Tab-separated table of C-alpha atoms and ligand atoms in Angstrom:
chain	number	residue	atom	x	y	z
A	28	UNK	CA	0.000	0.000	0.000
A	29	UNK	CA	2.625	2.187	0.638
A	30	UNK	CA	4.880	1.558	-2.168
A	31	UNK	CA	1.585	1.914	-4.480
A	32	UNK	CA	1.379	5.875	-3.170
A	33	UNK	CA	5.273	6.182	-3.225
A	34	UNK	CA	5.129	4.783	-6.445
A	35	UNK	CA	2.316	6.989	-7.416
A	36	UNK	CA	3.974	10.300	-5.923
A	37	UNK	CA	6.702	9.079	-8.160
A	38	UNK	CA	4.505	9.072	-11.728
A	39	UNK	CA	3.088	12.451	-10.456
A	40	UNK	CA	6.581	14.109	-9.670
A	41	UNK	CA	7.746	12.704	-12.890
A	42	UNK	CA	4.531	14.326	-14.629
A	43	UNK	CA	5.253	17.633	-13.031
A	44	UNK	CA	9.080	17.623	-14.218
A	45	UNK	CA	7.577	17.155	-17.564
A	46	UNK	CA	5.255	19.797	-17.337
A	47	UNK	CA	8.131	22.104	-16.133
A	48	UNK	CA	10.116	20.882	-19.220
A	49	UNK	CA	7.776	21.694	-21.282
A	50	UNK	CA	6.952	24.940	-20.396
A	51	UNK	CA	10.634	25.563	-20.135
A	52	UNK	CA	10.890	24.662	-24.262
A	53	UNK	CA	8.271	27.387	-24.590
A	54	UNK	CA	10.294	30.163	-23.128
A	55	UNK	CA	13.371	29.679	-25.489
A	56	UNK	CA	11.915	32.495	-27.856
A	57	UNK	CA	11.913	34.668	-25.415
A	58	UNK	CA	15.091	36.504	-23.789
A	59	UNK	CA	14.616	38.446	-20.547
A	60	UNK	CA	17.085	40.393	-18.949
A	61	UNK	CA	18.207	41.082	-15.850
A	62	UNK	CA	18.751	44.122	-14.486
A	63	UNK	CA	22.216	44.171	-14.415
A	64	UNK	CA	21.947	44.041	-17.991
A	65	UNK	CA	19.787	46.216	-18.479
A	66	UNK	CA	21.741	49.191	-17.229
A	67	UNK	CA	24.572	48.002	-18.983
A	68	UNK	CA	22.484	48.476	-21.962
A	69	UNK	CA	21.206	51.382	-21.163
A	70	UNK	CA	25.015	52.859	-19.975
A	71	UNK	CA	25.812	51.882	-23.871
A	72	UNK	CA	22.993	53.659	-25.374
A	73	UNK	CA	24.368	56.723	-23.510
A	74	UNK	CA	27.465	56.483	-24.355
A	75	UNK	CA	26.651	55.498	-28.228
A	76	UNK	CA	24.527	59.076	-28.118
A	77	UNK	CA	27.265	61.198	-26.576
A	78	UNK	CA	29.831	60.096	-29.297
A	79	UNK	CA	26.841	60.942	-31.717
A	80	UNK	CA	26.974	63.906	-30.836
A	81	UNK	CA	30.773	64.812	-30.735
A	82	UNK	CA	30.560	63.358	-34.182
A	83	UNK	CA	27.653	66.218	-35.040
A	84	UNK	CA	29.735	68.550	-33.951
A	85	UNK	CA	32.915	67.580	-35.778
A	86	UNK	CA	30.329	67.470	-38.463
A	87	UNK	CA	29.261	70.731	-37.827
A	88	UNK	CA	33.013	72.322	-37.571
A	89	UNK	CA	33.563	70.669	-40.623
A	90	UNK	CA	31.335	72.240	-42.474
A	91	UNK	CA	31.809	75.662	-41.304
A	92	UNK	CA	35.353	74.932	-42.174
A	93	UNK	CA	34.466	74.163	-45.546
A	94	UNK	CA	32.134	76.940	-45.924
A	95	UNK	CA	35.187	79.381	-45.165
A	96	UNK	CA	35.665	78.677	-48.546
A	97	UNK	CA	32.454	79.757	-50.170
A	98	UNK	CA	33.744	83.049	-50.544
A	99	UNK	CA	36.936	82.150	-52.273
A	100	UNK	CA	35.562	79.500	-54.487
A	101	UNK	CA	32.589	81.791	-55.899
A	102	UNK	CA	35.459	84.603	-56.486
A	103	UNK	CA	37.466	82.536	-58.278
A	104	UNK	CA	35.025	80.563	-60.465
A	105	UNK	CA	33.510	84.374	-61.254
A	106	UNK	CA	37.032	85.324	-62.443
A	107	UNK	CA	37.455	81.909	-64.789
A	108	UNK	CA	34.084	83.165	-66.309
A	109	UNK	CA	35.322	86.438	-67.196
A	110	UNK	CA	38.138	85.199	-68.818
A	111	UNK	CA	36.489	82.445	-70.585
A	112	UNK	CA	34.129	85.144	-72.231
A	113	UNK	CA	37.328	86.990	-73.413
A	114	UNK	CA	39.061	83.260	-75.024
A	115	UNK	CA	35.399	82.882	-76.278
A	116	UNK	CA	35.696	86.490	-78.344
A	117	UNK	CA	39.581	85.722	-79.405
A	118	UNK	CA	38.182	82.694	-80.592
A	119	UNK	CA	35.219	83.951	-82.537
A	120	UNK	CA	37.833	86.501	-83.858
A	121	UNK	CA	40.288	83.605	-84.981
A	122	UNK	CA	37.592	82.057	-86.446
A	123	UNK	CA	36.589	85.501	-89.177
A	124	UNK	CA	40.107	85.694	-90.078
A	125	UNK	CA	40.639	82.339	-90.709
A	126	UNK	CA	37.824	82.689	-93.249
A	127	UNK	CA	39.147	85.390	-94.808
A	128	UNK	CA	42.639	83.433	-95.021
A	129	UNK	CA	40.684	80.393	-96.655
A	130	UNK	CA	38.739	82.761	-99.369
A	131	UNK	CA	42.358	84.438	-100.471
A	132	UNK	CA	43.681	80.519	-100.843
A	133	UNK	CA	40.872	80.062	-102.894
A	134	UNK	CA	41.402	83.207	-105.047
A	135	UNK	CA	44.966	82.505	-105.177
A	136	UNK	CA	44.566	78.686	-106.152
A	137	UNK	CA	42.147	79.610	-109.187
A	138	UNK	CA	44.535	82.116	-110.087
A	139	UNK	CA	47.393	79.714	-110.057
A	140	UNK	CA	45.228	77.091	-112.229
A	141	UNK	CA	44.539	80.257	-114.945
A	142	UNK	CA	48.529	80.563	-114.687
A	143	UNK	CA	48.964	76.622	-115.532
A	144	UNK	CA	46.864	77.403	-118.338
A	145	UNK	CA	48.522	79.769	-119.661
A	146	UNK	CA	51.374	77.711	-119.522
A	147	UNK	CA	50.267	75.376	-121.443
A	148	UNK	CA	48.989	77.862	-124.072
A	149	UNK	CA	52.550	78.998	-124.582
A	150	UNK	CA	53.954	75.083	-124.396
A	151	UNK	CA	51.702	74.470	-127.555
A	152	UNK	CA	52.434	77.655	-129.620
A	153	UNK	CA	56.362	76.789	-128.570
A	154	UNK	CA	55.572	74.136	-130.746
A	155	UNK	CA	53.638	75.353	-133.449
A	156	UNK	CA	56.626	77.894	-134.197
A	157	UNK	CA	58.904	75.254	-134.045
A	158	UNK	CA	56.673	73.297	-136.431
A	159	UNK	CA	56.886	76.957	-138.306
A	160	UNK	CA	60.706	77.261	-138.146
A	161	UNK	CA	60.784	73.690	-139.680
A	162	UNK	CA	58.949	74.361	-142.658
A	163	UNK	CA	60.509	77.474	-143.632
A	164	UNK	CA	63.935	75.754	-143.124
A	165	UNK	CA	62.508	72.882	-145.765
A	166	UNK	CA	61.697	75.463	-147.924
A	167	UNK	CA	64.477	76.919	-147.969
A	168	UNK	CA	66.305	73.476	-148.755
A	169	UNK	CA	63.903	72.781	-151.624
A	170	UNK	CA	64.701	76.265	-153.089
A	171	UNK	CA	68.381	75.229	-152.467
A	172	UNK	CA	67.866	72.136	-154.644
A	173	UNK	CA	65.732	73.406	-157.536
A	174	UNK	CA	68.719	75.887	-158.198
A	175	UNK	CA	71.609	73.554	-157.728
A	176	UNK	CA	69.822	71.106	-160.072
A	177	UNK	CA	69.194	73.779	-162.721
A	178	UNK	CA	72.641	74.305	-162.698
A	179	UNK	CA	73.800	70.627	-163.108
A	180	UNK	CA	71.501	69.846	-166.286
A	181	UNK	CA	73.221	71.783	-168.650
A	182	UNK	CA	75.444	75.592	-169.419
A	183	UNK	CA	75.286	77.040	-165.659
A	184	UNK	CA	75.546	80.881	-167.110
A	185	UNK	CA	74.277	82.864	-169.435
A	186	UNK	CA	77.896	84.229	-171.008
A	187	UNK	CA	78.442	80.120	-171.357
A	188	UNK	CA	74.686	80.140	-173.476
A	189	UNK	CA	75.895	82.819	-175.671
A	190	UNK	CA	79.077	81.107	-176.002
A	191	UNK	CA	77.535	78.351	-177.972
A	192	UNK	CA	75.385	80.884	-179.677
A	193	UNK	CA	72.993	77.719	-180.679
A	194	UNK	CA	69.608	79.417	-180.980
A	195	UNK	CA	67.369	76.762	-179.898
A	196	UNK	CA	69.550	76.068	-176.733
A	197	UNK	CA	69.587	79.779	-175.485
A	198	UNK	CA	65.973	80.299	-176.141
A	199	UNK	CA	65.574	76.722	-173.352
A	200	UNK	CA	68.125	78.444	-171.207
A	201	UNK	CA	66.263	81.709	-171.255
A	202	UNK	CA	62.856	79.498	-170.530
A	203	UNK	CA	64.639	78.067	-167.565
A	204	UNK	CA	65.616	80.861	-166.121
A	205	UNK	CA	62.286	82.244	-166.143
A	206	UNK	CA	60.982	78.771	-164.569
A	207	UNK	CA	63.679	79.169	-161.741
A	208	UNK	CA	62.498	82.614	-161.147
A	209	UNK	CA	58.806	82.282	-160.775
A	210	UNK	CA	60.042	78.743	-158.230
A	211	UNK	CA	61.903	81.235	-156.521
A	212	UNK	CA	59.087	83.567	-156.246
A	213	UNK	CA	56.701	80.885	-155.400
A	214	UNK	CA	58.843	79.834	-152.540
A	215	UNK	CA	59.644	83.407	-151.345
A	216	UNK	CA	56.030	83.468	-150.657
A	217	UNK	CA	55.306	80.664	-148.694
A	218	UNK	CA	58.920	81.405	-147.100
A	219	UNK	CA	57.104	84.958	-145.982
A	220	UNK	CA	53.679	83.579	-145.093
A	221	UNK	CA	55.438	81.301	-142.776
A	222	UNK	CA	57.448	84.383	-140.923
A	223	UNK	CA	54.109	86.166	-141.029
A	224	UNK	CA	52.955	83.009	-139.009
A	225	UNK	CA	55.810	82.789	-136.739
A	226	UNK	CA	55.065	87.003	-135.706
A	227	UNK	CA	51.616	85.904	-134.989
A	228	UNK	CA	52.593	83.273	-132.659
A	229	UNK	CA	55.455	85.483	-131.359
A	230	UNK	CA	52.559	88.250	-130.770
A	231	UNK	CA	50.435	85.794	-129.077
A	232	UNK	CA	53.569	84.999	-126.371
A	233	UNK	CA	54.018	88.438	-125.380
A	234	UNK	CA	50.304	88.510	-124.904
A	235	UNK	CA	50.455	85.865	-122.737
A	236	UNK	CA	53.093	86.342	-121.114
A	237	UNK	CA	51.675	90.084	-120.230
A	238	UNK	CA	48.894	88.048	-118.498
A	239	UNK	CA	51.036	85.925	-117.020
A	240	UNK	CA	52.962	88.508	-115.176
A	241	UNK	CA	49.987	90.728	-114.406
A	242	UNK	CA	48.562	87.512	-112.552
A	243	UNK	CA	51.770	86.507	-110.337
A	244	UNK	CA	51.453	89.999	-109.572
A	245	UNK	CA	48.183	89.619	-108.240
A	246	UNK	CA	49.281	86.487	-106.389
A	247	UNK	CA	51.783	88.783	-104.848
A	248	UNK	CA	49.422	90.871	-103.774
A	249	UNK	CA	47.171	88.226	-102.181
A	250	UNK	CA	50.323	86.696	-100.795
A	251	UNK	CA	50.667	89.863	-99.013
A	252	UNK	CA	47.404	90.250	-97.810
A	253	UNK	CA	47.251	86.626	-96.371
A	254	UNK	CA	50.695	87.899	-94.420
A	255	UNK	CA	49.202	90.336	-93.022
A	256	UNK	CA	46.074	88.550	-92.164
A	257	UNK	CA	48.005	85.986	-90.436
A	258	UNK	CA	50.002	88.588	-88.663
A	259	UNK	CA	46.367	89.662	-87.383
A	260	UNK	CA	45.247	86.147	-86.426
A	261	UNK	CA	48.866	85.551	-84.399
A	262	UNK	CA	48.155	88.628	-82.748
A	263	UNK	CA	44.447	87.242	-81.500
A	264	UNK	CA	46.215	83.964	-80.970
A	265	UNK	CA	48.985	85.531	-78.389
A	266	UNK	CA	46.626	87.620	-76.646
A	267	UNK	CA	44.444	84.755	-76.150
A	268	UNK	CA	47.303	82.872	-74.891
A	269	UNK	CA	47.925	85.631	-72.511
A	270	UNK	CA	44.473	85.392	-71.303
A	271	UNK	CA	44.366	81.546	-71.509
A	272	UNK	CA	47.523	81.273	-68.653
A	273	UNK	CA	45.842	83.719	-66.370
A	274	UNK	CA	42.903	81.605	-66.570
A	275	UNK	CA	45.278	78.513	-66.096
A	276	UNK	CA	46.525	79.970	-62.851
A	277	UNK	CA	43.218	80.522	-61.215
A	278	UNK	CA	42.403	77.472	-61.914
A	279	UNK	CA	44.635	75.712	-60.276
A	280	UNK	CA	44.231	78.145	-57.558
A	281	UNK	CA	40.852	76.898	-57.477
A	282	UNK	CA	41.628	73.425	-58.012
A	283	UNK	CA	43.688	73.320	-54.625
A	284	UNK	CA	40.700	75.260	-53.023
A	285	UNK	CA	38.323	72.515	-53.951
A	286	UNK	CA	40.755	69.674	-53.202
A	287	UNK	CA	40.508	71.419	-49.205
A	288	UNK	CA	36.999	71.684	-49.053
A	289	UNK	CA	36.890	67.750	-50.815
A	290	UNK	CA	38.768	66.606	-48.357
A	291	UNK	CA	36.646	68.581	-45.562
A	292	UNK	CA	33.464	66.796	-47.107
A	293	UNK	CA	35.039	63.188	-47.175
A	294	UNK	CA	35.892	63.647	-43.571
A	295	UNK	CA	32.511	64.795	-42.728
A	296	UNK	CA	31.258	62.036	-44.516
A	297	UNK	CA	32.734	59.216	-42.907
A	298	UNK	CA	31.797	61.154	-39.177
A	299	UNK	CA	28.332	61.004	-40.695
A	300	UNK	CA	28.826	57.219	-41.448
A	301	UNK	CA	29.967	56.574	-37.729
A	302	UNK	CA	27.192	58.099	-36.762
A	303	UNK	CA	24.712	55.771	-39.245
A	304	UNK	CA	26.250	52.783	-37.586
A	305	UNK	CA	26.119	54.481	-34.042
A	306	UNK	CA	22.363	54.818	-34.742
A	307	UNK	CA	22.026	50.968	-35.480
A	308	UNK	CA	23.948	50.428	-32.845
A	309	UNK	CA	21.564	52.105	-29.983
A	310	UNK	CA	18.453	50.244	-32.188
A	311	UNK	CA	19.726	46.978	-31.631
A	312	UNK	CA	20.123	48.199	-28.190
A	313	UNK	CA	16.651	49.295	-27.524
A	314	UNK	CA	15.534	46.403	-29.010
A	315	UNK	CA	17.283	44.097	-26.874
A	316	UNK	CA	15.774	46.149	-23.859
A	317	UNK	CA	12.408	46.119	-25.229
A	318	UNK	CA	12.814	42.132	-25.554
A	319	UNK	CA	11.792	41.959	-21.936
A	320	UNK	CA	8.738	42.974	-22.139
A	321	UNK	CA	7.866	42.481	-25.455
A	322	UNK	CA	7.033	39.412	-27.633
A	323	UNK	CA	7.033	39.171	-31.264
A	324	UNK	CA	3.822	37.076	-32.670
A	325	UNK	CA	5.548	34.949	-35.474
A	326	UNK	CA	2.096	34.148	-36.736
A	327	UNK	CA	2.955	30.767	-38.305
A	328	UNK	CA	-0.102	29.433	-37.974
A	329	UNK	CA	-1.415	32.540	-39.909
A	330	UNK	CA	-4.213	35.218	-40.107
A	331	UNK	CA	-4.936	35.107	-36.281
A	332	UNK	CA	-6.153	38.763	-35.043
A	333	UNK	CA	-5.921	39.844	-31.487
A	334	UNK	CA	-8.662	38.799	-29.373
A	335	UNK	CA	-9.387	42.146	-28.100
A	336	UNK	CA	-9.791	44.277	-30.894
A	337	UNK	CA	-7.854	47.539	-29.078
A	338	UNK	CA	-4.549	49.130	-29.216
A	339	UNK	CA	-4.127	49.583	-25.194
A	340	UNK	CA	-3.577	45.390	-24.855
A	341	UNK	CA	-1.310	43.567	-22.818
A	342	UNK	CA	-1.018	39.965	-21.450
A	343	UNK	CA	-0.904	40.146	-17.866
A	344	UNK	CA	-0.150	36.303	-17.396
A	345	UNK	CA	1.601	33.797	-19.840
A	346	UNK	CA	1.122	30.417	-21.393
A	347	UNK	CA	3.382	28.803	-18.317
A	348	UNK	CA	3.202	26.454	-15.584
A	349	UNK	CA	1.733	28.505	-12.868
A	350	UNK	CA	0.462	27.647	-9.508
A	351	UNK	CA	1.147	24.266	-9.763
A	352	UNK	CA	-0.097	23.397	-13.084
A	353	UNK	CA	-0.090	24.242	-16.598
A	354	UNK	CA	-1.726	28.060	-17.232
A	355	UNK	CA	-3.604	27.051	-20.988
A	356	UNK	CA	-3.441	30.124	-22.140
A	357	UNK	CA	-2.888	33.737	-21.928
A	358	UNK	CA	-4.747	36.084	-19.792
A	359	UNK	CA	-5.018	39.945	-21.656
A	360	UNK	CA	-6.328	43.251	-20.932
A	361	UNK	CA	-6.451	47.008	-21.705
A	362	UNK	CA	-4.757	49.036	-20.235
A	363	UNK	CA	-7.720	51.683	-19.866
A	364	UNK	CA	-9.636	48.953	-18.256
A	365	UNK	CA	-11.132	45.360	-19.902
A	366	UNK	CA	-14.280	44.858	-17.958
A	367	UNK	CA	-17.165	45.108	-20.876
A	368	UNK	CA	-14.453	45.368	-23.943
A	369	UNK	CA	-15.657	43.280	-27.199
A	370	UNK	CA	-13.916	40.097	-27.580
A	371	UNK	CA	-13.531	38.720	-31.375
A	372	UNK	CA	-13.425	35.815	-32.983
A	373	UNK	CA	-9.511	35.645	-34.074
A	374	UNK	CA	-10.274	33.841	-37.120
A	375	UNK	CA	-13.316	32.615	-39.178
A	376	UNK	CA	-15.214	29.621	-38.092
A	377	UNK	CA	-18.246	28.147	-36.357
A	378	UNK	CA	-19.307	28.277	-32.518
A	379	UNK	CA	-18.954	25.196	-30.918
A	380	UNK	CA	-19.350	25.957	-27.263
A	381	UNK	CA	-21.340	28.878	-26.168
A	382	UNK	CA	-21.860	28.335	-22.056
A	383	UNK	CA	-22.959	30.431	-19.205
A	384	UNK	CA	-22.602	29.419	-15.775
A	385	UNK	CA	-19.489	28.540	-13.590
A	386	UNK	CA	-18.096	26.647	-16.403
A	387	UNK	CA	-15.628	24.771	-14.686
A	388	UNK	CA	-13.606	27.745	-13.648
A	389	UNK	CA	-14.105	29.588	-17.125
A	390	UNK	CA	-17.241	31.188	-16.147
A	391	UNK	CA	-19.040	32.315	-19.373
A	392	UNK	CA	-16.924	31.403	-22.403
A	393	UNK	CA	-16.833	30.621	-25.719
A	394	UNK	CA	-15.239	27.748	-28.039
A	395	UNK	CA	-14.887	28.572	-31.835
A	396	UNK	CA	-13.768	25.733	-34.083
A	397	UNK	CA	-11.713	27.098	-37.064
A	398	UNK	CA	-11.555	23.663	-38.796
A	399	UNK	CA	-8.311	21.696	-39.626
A	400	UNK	CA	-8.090	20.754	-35.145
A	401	UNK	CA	-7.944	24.162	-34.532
A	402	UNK	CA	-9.857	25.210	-31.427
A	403	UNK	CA	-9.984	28.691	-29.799
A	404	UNK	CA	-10.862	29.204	-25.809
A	405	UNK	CA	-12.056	32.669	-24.788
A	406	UNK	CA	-12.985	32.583	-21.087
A	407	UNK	CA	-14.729	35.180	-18.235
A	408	UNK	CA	-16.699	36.554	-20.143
A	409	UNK	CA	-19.306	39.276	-19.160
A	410	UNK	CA	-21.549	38.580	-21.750
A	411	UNK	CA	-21.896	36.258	-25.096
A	412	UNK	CA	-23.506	37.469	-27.957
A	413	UNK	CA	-22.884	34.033	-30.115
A	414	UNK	CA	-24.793	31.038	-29.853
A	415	UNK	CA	-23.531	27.254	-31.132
A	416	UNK	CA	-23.969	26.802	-34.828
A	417	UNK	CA	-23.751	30.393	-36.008
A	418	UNK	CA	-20.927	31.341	-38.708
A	419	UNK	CA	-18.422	33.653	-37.693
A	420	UNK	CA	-16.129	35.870	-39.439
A	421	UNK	CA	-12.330	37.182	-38.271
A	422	UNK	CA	-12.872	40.205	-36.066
A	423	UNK	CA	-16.480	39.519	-35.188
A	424	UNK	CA	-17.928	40.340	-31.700
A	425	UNK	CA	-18.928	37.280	-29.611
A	426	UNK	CA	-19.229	38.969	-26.409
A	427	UNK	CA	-17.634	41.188	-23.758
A	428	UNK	CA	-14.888	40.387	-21.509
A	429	UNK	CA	-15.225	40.004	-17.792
A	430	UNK	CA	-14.756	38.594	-14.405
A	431	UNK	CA	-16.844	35.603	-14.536
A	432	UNK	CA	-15.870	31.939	-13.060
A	433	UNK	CA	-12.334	31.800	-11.230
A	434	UNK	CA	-11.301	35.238	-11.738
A	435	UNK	CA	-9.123	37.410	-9.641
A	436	UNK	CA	-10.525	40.863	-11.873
A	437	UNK	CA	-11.643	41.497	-15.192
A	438	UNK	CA	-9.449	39.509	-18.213
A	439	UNK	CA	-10.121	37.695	-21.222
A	440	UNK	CA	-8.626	33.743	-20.902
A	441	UNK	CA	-7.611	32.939	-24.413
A	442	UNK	CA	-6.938	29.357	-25.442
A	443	UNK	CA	-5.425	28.075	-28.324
A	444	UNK	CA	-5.586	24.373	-29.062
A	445	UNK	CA	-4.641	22.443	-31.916
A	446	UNK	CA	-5.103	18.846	-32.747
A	447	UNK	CA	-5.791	18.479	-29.109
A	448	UNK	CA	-2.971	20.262	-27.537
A	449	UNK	CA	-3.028	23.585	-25.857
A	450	UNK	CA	-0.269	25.376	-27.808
A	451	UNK	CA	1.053	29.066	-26.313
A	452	UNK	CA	-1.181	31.593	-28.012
A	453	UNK	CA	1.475	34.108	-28.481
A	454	UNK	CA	2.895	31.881	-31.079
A	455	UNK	CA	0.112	32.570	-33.260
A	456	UNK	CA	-1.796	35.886	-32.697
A	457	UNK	CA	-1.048	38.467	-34.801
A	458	UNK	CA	-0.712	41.486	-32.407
A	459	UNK	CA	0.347	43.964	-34.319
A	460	UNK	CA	3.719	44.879	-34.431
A	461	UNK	CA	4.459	43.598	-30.551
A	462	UNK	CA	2.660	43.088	-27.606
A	463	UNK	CA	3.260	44.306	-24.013
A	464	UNK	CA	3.813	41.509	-21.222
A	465	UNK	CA	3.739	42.431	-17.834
A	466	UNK	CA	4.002	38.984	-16.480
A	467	UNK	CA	7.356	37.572	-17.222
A	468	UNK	CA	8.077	33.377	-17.925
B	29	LIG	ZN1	-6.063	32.499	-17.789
């Protein structure tokens, strides 16, 4: 008998360690701090924000630093953009002359071509008085020959005609002579038409070459004009220089300015980066502080609302083993007071339980069935405005919360139990971003 109730105290201590085990699995989501810890976050957060702000204020030096050199920067980019304008005018200026340099080429090259013509004008009359020369020279040679044969074919002289005093023979001689004379006469001609020719041509040349010279003399001219065009442009071109190295200078005056006040805006830069991380820094903080009294919902079993449809919410008493048993559920109020606040249904489904009375401890409550083993517990209620059987949608009053059944002040019990098994609530409900506990596990 007594080693049945040992042995039974046994199976119920083993039961309870369990239990505790099991509740213990449930708080590994959530980290609370001590206090220790706490101020040794809260010492870092201070800390963090007073080197935030030494870094605003190197920030802030920084930038007036930089801003010294608004004034210089503004002067000196005003004096580059006077002097631009002037290289702008000695370039437009560069630009008209340099026309009027082209159209003189142009003259001067068509005048040149005219020239080449010419020259070739004079090239083929060159040759047509040679051609001339050659024909009087033939003529000449033919003349030459006529005579010369005259002479071989018989008496050469009159006195050697008379000589023989043969009648018939002088009167030939005296008929040959007259021949000769009207060759020679014939030939004298074409001997003077051909000079007459050659004067022509010769006439021509001088013409020409009167042209000739009156054109290179215009190319002279032009060539001079073009010097003294150029002379202009190299005048533009070396006061623009002049005007170009001032420029030079202030620029890299104002390059060096700009390369300070660069540098002055990198270093403010990265300050403002330490202070970006800085800022993470105290977040992740805060958030670790918050952790204590704040649980994330993960939601995973999806689309569950908060059972009291209010802002001001808290849970004032976990899913834990308390008082010597499980606690199946979480207890949660407002803050401005829960007695009489609507309670919803966190999720479509169908009333399965709607009871008034003691309830076992619940008092009034209310059991919605979701489908797929998913059960939902809300418990002390003040009033029910649901009855079994009726369709209900997310967010859908079913009563008022309360202080009915074992109750120690007005809360809404909410359980959450799937496939048979209560599960921890705050799992599941979606409360917004986070949810206040006041009851730590
Ligand atoms: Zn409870």
């Amino acid at each position: 008998m007594l080693s049945k109730t040992i042995n039974k105290s046994k199976k119920v201590l083993a039961l309870m360690l369990a239990l505790i085990f099991i509740a213990g699995t449930f708080t590994i989501s959530v980290y609370a701090l001590t206090d220790a810890e706490k101020q040794e976050y809260e010492q870092k957060i201070e800390d963090i924000k007073a080197q935030i702000e030494e870094n605003k204020k190197k920030i802030e030096e920084l930038d007036a630093e930089a801003s010294q050199y608004d004034g210089t920067v503004s002067s000196l980019q005003e004096k580059i953009d006077v002097l631009q304008d002037q290289i702008d005018l000695y370039n437009q200026e560069i630009a008209i002359i340099d026309e009027d340099i082209n159209k003189i080429d142009t003259q001067i090259n068509s005048i040149e071509t005219e020239i080449d013509n010419l020259n070739e004008q004079v090239k083929q009359l060159d040759e047509q008085v040679k051609q001339l020369e050659k024909e009087k020279a033939k003529t000449y040679e033919l003349l030459g020959e006529r005579i010369r044969a005259s002479y071989m074919s018989g008496a050469s002289t009159p006195l050697e005609y008379l000589l023989t005093s043969d009648d018939f023979e002088f009167q030939a001689y005296l008929e040959r002579v007259e021949l000769l004379q009207r060759i020679a006469e014939h030939d004298d001609k074409i001997v003077k038409e051909l000079e007459k020719s050659i004067e022509d041509i010769a006439v021509k040349l001088t013409e020409i070459e009167d042209v000739k010279t009156r054109l290179a003399a215009k190319i002279t001219e032009l060539d001079e004009a073009k010097k003294e065009y150029e002379a202009k442009k190299q005048e533009q071109v070396d006061a623009r220089q002049v005007v170009q190295d001032a420029e030079d200078e202030i620029q890299a005056d104002l390059n060096k300015v700009m390369s300070i006040v660069n540098g002055l805006d990198a270093q403010s830069q990265e300050y403002q980066a330490a202070i970006d991380k800085r800022e993470e820094a105290i977040l992740e903080l805060e958030n670790k502080l918050s952790e204590k009294n704040v649980y994330y919902g993960s939601g995973s079993a999806g689309d569950m609302c908060w059972p009291l449809p209010y802002s001001d919410v808290y849970v004032s008493s976990r899913f834990k083993f308390r008082w010597g048993k499980q606690h199946n559920g979480i207890d949660t109020c407002r803050w401005s007071g829960t007695e009489g606040a609507d309670v919803v249904s966190v999720k479509d489904g169908t009333i399965e339980v709607a009871n008034w009375g003691w309830g076992g401890g619940y008092g009034n409550y209310v059991v919605v069935n979701h489908g797929d083993g998913v059960l939902t517990y809300y418990a002390h209620l003040s009033n029910i405005t649901v009855s079994p059987g009726q369709s209900v949608k997310q967010g859908q009053v079913i009563g008022q919360a309360g202080n009915t059944g074992y109750s120690f002040g007005a809360h809404l019990h909410f359980g959450l139990m799937i496939n048979g098994s209560w599960v921890d609530p705050l799992k599941y409900l979606d409360g917004g971003s986070t949810i206040q506990c006041t009851d730590s596990l």
